[in-house]
PDB file of C-alpha atoms in Angstrom:
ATOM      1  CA  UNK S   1     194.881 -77.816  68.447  1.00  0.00           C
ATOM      2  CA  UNK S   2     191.247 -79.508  68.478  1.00  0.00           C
ATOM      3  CA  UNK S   3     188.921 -78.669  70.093  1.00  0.00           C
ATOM      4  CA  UNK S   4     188.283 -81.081  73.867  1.00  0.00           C
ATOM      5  CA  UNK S   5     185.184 -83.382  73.323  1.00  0.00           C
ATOM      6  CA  UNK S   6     183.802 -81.831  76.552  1.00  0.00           C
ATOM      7  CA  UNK S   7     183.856 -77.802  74.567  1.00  0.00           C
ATOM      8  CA  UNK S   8     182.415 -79.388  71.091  1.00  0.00           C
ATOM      9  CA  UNK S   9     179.467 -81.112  72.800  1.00  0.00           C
ATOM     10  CA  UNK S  10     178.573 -77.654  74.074  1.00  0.00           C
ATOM     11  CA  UNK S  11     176.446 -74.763  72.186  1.00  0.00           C
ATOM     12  CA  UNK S  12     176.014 -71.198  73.354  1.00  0.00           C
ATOM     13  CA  UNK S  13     172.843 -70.205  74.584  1.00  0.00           C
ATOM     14  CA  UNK S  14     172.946 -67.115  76.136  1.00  0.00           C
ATOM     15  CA  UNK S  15     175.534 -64.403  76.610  1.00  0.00           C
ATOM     16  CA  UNK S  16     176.883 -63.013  80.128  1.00  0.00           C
ATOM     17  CA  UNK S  17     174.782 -59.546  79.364  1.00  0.00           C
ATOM     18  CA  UNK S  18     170.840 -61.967  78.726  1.00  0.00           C
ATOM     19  CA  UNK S  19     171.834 -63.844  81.528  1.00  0.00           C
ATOM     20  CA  UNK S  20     172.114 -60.589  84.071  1.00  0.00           C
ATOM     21  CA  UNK S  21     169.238 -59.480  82.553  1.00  0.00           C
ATOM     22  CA  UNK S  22     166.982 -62.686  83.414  1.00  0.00           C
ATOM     23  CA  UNK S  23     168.827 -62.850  86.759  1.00  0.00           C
ATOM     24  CA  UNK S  24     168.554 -59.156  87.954  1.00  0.00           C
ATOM     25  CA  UNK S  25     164.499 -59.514  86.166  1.00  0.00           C
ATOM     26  CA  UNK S  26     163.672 -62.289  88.250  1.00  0.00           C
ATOM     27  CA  UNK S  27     165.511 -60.971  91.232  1.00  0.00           C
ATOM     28  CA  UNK S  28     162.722 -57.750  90.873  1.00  0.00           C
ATOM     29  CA  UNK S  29     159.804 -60.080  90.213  1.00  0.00           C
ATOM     30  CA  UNK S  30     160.666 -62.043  93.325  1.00  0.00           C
ATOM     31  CA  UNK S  31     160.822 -58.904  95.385  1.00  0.00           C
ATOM     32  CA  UNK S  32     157.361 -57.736  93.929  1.00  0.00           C
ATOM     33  CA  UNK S  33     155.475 -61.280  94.604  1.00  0.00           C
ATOM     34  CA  UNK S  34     157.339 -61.932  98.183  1.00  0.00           C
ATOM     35  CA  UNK S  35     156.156 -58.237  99.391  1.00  0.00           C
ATOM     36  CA  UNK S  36     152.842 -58.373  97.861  1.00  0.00           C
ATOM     37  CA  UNK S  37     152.279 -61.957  99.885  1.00  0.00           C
ATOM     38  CA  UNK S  38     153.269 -59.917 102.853  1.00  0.00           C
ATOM     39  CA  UNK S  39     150.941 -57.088 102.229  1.00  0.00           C
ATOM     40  CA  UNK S  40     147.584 -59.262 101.051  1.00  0.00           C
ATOM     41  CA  UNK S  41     147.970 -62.307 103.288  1.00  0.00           C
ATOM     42  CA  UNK S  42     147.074 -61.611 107.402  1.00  0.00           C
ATOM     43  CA  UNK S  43     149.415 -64.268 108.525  1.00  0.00           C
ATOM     44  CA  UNK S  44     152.299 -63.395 106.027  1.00  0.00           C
ATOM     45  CA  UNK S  45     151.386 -59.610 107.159  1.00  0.00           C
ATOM     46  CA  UNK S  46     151.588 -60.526 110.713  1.00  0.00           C
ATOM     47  CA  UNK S  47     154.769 -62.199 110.757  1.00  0.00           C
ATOM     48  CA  UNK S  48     156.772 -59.874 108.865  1.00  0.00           C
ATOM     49  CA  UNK S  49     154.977 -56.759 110.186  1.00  0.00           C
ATOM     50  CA  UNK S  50     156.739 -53.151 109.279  1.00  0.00           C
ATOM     51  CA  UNK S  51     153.814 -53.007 106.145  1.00  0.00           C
ATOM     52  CA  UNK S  52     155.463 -48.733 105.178  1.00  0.00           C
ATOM     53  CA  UNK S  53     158.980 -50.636 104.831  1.00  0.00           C
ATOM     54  CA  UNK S  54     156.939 -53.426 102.732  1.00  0.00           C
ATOM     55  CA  UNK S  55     155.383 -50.868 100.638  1.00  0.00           C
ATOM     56  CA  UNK S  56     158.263 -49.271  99.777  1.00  0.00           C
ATOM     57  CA  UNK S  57     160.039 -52.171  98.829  1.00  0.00           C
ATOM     58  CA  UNK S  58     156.792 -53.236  96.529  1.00  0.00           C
ATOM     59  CA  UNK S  59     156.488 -49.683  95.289  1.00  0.00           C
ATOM     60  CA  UNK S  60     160.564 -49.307  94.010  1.00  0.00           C
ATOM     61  CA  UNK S  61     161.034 -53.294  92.849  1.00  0.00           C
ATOM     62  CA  UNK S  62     157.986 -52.924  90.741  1.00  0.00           C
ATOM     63  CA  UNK S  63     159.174 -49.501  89.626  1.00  0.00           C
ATOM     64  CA  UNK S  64     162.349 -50.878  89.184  1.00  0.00           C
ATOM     65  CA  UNK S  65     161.277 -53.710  86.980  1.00  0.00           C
ATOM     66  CA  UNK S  66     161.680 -52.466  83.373  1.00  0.00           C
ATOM     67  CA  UNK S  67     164.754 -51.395  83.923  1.00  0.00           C
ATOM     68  CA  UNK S  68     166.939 -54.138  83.139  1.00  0.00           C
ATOM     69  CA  UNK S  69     165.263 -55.335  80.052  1.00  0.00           C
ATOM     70  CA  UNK S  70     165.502 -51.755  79.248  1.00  0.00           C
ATOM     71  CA  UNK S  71     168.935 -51.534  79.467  1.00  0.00           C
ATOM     72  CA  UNK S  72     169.739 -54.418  77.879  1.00  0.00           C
ATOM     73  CA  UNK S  73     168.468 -52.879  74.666  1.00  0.00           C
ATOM     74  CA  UNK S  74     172.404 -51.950  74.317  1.00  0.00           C
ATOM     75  CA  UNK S  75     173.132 -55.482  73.662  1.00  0.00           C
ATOM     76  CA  UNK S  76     172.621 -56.770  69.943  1.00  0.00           C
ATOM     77  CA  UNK S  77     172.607 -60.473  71.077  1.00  0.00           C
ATOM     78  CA  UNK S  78     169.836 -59.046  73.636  1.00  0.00           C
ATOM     79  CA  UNK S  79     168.014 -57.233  70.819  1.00  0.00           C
ATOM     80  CA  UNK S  80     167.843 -60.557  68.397  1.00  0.00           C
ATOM     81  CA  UNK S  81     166.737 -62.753  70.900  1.00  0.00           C
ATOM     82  CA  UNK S  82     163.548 -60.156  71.236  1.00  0.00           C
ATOM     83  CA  UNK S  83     163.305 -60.590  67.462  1.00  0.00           C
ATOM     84  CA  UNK S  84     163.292 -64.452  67.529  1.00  0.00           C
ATOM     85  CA  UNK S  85     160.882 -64.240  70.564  1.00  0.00           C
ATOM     86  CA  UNK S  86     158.764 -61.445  68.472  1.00  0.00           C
ATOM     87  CA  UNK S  87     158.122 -63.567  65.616  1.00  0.00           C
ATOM     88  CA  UNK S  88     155.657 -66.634  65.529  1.00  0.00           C
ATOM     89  CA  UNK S  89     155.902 -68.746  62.613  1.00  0.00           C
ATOM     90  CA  UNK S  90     153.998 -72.137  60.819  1.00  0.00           C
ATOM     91  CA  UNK S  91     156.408 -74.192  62.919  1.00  0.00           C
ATOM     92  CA  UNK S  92     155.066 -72.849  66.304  1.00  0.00           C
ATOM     93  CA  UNK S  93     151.774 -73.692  65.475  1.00  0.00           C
ATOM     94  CA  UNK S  94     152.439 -77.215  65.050  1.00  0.00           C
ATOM     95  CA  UNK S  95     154.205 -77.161  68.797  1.00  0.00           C
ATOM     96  CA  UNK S  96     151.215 -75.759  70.642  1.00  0.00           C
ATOM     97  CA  UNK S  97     148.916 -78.280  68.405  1.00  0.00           C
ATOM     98  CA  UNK S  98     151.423 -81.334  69.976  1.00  0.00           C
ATOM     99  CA  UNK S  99     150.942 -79.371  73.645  1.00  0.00           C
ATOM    100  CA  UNK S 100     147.598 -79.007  73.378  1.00  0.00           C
ATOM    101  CA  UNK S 101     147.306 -82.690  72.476  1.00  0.00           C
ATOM    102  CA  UNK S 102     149.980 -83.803  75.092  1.00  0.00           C
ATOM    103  CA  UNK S 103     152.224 -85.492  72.223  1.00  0.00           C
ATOM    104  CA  UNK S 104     155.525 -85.488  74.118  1.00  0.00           C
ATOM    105  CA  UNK S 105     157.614 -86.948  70.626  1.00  0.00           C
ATOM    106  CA  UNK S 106     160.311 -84.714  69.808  1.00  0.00           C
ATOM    107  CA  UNK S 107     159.531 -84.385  66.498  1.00  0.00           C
ATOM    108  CA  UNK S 108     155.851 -83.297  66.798  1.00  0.00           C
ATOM    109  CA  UNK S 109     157.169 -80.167  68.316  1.00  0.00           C
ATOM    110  CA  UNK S 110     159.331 -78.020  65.851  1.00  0.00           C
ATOM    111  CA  UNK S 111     161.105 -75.093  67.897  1.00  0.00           C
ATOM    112  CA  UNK S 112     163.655 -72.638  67.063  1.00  0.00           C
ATOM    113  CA  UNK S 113     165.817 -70.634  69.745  1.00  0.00           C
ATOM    114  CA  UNK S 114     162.360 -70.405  71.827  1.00  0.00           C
ATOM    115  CA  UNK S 115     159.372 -72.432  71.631  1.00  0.00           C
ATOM    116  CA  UNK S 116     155.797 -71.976  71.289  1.00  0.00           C
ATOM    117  CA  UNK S 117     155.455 -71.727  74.553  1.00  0.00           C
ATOM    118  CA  UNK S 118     158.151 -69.731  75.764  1.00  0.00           C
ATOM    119  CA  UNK S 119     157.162 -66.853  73.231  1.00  0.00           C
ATOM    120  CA  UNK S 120     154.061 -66.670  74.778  1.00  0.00           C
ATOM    121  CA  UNK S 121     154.868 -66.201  78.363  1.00  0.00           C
ATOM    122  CA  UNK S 122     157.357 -63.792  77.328  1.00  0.00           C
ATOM    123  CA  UNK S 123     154.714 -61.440  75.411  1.00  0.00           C
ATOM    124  CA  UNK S 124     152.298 -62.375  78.466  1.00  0.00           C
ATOM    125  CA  UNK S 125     154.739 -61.592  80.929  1.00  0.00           C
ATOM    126  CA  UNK S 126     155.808 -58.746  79.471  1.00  0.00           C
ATOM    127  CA  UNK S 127     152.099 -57.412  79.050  1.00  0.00           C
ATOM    128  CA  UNK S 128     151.183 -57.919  82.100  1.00  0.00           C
ATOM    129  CA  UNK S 129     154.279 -56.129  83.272  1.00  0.00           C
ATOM    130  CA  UNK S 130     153.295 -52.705  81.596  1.00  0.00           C
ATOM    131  CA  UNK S 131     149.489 -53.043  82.905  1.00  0.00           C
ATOM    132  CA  UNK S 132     150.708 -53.673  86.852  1.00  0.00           C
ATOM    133  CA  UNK S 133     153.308 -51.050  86.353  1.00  0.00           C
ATOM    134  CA  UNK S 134     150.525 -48.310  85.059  1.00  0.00           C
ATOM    135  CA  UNK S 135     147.977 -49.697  87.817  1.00  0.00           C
ATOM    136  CA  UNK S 136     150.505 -49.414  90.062  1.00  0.00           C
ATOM    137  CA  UNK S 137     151.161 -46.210  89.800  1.00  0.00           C
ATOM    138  CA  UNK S 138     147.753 -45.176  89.864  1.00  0.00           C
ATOM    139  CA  UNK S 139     147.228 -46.305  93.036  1.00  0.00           C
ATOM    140  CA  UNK S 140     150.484 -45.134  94.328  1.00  0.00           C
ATOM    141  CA  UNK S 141     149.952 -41.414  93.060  1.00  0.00           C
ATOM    142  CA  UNK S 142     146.421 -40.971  93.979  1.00  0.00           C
ATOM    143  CA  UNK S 143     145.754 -37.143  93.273  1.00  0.00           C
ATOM    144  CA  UNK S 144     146.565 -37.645  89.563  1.00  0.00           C
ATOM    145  CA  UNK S 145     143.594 -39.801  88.719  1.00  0.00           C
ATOM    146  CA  UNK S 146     139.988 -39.866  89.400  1.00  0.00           C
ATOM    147  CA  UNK S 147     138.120 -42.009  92.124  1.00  0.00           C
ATOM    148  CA  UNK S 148     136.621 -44.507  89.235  1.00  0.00           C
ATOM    149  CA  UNK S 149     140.101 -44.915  87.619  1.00  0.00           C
ATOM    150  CA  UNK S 150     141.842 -45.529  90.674  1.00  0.00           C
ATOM    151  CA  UNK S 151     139.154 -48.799  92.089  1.00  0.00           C
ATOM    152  CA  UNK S 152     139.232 -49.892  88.836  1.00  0.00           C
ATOM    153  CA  UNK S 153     143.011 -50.141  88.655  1.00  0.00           C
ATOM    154  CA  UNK S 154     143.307 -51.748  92.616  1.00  0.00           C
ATOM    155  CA  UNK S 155     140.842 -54.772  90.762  1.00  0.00           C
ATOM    156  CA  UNK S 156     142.995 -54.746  88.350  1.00  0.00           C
ATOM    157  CA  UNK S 157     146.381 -54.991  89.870  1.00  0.00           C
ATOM    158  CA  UNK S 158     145.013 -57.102  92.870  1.00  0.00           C
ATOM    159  CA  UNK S 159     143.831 -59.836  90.232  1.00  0.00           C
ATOM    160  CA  UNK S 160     146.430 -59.657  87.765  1.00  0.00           C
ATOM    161  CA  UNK S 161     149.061 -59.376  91.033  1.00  0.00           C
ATOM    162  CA  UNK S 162     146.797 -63.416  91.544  1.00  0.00           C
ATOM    163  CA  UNK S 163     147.582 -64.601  88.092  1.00  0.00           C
ATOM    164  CA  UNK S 164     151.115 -63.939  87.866  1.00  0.00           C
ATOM    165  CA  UNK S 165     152.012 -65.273  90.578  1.00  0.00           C
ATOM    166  CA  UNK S 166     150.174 -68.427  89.005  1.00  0.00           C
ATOM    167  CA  UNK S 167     152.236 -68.225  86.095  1.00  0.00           C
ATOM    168  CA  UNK S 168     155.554 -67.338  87.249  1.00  0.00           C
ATOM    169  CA  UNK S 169     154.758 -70.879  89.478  1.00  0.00           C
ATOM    170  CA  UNK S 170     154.116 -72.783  86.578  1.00  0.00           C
ATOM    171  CA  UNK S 171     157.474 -71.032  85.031  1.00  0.00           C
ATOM    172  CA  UNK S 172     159.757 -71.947  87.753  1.00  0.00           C
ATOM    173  CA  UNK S 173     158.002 -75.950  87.637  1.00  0.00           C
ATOM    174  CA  UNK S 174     158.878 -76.294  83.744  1.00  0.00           C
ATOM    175  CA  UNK S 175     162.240 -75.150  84.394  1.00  0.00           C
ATOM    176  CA  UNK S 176     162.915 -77.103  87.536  1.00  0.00           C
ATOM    177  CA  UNK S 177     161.853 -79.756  85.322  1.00  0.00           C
ATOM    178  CA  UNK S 178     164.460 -79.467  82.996  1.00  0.00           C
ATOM    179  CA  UNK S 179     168.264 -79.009  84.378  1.00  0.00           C
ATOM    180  CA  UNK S 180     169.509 -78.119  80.963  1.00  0.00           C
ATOM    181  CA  UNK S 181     167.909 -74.777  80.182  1.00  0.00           C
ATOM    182  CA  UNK S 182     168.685 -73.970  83.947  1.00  0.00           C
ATOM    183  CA  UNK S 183     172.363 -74.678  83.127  1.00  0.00           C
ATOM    184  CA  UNK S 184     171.957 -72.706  79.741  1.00  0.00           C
ATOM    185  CA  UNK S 185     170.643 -69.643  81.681  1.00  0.00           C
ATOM    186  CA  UNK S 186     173.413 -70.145  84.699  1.00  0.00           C
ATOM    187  CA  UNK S 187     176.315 -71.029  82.321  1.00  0.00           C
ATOM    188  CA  UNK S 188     175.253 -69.408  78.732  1.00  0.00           C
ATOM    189  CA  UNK S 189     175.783 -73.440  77.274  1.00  0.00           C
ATOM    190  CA  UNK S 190     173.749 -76.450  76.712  1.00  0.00           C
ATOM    191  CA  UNK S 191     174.601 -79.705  75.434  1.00  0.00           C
ATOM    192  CA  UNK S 192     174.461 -80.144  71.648  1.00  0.00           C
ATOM    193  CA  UNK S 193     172.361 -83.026  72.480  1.00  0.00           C
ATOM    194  CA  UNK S 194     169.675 -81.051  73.841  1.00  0.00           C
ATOM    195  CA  UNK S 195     169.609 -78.463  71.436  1.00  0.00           C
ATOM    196  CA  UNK S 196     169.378 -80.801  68.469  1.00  0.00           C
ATOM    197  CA  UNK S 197     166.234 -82.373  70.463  1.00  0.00           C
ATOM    198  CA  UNK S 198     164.409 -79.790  71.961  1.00  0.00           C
ATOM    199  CA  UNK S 199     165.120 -76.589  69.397  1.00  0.00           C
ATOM    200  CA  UNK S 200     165.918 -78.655  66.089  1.00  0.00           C
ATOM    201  CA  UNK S 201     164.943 -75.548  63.753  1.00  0.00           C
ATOM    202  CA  UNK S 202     167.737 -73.392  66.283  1.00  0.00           C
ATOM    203  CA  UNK S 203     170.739 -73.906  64.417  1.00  0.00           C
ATOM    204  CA  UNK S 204     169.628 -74.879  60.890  1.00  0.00           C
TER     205      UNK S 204
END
């Protein structure tokens, strides 16, 4: 029987197992930004009030963070999209030249499974996941470190705490701008269409 016209217009993206990762990932991040607005912001702080229950919650999300990417190690398709995401190639240049220049044409930016772009946030995000994580717990378990190492990390984390939630804005904008990837991260398939356009060197 042949395949419907609707199925062979389609691609997969992502399997069930990446997509519970990014959801379950995000669902944690959420949790960390939402209770740190509640714990740095008067108003928020007022509002919500019960700060030891909002600690607690910020403590064990952020805690809990790694977890899922960690777990997801079991999944080969999991494992190979780190690879792809891992590796930064001639083609990737030329996309961040076309960003950096605003050149929108499709064919001034070359992409694979990932772009340019969405390699780097994932290394960023991912670094800057490990250093709140450590600076988090240095501020959580106090009599392990010294006085010095513990300010230091509060700058740290307070700033870095800033900047992510800048980033994980501008995140949420690109893909709120584009109602295909969403549907390739809620569904696990995009349109053939879009692949061919926006990832050209994916399926070559």
């Amino acid at each position: 029987m042949p395949p419907r016209a609707d199925t062979a217009a389609e691609v997969s993206r992502f399997t069930r197992t990446e997509r519970w990762i990014h959801r379950t990932t995000a669902a944690l991040m959420g949790l960390c930004v939402l209770t740190a607005a509640c714990l740095y912001v008067p108003q928020l702080a007022e509002l919500v009030g019960r700060r030891a229950l909002v600690v607690t919650l910020h403590q064990w999300s952020g805690l809990a963070l790694p977890v899922p990417v960690l777990a997801g190690l079991a999944s080969r398709a999991f494992r190979a999209d780190l690879g792809h995401l891992n590796r930064f190639g001639p083609h990737d240049r030329t996309w961040l030249r076309a960003a950096l220049h605003r050149d929108r044409r499709p064919d001034s930016r070359p992409a694979a499974k990932f772009n340019a772009g969405q390699k780097i946030y994932a290394a960023w995000i991912a670094g800057a996941t490990l250093v709140m994580l450590a600076t988090g717990l240095m501020m959580w378990f106090t009599h392990l470190t010294p006085l010095l190492w513990r300010t230091s990390a509060t700058f740290v984390h307070d700033w870095l705490a800033l900047t992510i939630g800048i980033v994980l804005a501008g995140h949420i904008g690109m893909a709120a701008a584009d109602p295909e990837a969403r549907r390739g991260m809620r569904t696990g398939k995009v349109s053939r269409d879009w692949a061919d356009r926006q990832h050209p060197l994916w399926r070559r």
